[in-house]
PDB file of C-alpha atoms in Angstrom:
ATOM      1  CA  UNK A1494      52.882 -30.582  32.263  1.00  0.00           C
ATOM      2  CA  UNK A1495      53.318 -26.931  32.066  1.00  0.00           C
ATOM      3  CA  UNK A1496      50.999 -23.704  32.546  1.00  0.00           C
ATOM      4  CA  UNK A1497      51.414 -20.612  31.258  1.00  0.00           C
ATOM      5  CA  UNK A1498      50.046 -17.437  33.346  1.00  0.00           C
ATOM      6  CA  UNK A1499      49.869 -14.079  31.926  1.00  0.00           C
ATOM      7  CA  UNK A1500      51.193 -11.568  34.185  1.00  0.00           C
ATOM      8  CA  UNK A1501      47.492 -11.115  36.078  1.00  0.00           C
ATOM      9  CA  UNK A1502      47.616 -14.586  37.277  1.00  0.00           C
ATOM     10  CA  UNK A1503      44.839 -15.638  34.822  1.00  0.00           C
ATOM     11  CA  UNK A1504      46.001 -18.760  32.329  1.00  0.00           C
ATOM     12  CA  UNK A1505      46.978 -17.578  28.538  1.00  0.00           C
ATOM     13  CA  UNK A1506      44.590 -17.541  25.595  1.00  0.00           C
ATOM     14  CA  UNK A1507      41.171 -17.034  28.220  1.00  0.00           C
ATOM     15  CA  UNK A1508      41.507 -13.282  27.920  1.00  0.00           C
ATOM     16  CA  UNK A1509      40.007 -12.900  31.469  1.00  0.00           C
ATOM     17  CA  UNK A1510      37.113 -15.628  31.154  1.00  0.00           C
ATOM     18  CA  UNK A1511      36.540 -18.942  31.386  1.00  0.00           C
ATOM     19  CA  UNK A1512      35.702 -21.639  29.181  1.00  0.00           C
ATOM     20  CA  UNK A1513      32.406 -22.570  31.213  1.00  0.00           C
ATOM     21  CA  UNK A1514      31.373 -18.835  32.028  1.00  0.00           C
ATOM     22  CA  UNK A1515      31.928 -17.106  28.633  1.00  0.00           C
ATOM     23  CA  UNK A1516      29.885 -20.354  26.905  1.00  0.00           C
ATOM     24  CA  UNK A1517      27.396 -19.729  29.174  1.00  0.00           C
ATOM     25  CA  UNK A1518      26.593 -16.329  28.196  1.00  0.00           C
ATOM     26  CA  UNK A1519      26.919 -16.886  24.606  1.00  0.00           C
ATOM     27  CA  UNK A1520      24.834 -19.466  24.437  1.00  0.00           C
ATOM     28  CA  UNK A1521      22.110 -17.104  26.238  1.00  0.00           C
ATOM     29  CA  UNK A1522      22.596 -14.348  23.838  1.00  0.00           C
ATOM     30  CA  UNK A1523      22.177 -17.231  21.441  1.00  0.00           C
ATOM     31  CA  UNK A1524      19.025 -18.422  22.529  1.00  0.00           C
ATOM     32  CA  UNK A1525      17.813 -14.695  22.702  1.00  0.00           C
ATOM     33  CA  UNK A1526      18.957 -13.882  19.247  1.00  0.00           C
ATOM     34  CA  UNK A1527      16.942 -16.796  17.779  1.00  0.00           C
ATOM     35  CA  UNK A1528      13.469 -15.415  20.239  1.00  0.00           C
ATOM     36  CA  UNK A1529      14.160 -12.367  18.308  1.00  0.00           C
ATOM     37  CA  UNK A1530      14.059 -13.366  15.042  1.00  0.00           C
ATOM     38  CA  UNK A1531      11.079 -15.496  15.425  1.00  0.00           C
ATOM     39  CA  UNK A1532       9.470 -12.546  16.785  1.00  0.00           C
ATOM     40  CA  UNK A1533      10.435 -10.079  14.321  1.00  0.00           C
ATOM     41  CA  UNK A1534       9.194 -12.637  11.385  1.00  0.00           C
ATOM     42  CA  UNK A1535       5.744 -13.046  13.088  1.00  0.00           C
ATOM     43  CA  UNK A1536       5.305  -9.312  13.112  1.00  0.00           C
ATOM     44  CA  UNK A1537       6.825  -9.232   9.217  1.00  0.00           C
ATOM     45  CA  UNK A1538       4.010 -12.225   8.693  1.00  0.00           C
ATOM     46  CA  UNK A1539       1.559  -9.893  10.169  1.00  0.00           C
ATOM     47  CA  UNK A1540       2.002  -6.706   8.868  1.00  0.00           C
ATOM     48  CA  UNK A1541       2.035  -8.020   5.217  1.00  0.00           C
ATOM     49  CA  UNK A1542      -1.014  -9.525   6.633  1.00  0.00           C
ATOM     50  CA  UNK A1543      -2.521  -6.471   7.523  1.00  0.00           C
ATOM     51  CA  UNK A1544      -1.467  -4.681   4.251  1.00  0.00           C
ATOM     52  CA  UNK A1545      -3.076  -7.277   1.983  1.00  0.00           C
ATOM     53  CA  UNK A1546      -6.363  -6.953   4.349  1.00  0.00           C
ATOM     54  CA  UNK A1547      -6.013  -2.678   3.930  1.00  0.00           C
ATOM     55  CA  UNK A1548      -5.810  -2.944  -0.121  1.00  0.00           C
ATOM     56  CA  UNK A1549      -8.804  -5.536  -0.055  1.00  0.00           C
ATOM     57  CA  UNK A1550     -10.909  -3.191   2.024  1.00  0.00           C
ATOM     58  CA  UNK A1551      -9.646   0.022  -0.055  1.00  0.00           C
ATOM     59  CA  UNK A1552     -11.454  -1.982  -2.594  1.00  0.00           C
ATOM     60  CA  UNK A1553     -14.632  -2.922  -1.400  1.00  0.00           C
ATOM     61  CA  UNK A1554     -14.953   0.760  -0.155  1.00  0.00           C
ATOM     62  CA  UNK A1555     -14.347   1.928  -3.627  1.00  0.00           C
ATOM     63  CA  UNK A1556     -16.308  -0.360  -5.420  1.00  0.00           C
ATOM     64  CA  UNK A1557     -19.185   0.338  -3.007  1.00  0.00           C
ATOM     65  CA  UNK A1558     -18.743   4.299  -3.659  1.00  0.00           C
ATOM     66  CA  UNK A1559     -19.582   3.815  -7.491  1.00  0.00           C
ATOM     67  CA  UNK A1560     -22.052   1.639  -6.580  1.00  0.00           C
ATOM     68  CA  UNK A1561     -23.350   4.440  -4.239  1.00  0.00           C
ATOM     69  CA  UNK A1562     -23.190   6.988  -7.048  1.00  0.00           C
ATOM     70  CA  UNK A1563     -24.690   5.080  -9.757  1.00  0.00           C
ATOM     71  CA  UNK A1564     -27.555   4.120  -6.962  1.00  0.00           C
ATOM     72  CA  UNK A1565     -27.506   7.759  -6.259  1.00  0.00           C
ATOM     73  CA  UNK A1566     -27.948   9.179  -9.769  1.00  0.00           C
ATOM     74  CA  UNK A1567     -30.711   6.525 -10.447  1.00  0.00           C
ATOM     75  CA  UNK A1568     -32.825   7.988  -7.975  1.00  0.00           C
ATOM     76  CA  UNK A1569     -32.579  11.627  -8.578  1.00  0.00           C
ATOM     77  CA  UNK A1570     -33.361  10.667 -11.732  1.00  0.00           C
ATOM     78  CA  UNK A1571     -36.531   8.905 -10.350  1.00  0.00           C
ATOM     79  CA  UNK A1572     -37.400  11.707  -8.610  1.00  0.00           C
ATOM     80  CA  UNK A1573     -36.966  14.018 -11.248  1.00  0.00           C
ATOM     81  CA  UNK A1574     -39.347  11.949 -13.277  1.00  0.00           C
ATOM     82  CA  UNK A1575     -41.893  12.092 -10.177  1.00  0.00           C
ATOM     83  CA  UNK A1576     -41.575  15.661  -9.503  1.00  0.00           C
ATOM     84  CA  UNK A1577     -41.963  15.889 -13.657  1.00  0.00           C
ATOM     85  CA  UNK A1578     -45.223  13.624 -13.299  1.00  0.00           C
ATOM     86  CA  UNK A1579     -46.846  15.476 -10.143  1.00  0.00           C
ATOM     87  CA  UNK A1580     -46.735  19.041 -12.150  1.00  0.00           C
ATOM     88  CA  UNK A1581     -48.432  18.037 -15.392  1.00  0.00           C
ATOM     89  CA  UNK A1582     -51.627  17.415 -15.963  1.00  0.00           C
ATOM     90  CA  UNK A1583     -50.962  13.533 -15.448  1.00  0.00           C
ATOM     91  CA  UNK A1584     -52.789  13.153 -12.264  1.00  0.00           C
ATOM     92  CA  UNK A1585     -54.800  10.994 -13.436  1.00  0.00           C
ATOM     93  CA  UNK A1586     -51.346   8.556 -14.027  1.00  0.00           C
ATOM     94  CA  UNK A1587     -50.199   9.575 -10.247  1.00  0.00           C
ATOM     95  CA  UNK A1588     -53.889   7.861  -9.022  1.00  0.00           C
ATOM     96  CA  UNK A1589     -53.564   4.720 -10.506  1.00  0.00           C
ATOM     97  CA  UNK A1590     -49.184   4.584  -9.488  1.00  0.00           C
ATOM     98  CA  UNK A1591     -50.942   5.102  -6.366  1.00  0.00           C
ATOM     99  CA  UNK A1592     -53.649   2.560  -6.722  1.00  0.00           C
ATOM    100  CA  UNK A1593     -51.391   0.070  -7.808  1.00  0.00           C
ATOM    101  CA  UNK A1594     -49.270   0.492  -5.179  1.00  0.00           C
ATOM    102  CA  UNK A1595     -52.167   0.105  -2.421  1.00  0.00           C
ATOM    103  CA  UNK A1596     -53.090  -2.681  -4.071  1.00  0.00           C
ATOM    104  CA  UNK A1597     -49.092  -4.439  -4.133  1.00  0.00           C
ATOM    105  CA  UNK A1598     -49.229  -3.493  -0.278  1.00  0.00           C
ATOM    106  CA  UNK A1599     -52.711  -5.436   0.202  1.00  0.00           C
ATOM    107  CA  UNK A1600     -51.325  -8.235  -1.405  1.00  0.00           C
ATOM    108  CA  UNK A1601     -48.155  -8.456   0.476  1.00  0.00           C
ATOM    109  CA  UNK A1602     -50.206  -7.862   3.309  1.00  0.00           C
ATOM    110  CA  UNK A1603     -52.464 -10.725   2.921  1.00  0.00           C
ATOM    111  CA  UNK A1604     -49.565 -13.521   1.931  1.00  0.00           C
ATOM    112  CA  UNK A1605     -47.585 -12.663   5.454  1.00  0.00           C
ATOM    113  CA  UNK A1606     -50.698 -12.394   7.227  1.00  0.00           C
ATOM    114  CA  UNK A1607     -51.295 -16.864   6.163  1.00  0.00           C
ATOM    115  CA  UNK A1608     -47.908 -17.667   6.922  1.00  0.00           C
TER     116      UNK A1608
END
């Protein structure tokens, strides 16, 4: 049975490690590389995530600004129609709006007041 050193004194074919050492710390850069790619997909899982939740919202906030402005424009013209109604000569119409709407308050009134 024969050895062969290199000239350092260190057997042939190692390149200045050993068997035992070397495996050691490729099997820890192993182990690291694999942590690192699980945690770079969670944060791929999550960001996609968080995209998907960002266009939903962007959504929701858009539908609920034409709902806003349709809301918006129904009320001006409302008031239009009010300030319209309180110039003329309908006062007589503004009494009874008004009457009526005593009267729906009464009524509410009365049905919370027997609960």
């Amino acid at each position: 049975l024969a050895l062969v050193f290199a000239g350092d004194g260190t057997p042939a074919g190692n390149y200045g490690y050993t068997n035992s050492g070397y495996s050691v710390y490729e099997e820890e850069n192993e182990r690291l590389t694999e942590s690192l790619r699980t945690k770079v997909s969670a944060i791929k899982s999550l960001s996609i995530e968080i995209g998907t939740e960002v266009k939903n919202q962007n959504k929701m906030l858009s539908e609920m600004d034409n709902d806003f402005d349709s809301a918006g424009g129904l009320l001006g013209a409302t008031m239009g129609r009010l300030r319209t109604l309180s110039r003329g000569s309908q006062t007589k119409l503004l009494c009874y709006m008004m009457l009526f709407a005593l009267f729906v308050f009464f009524v509410l009134y009365w049905i919370i007041k027997l609960r």
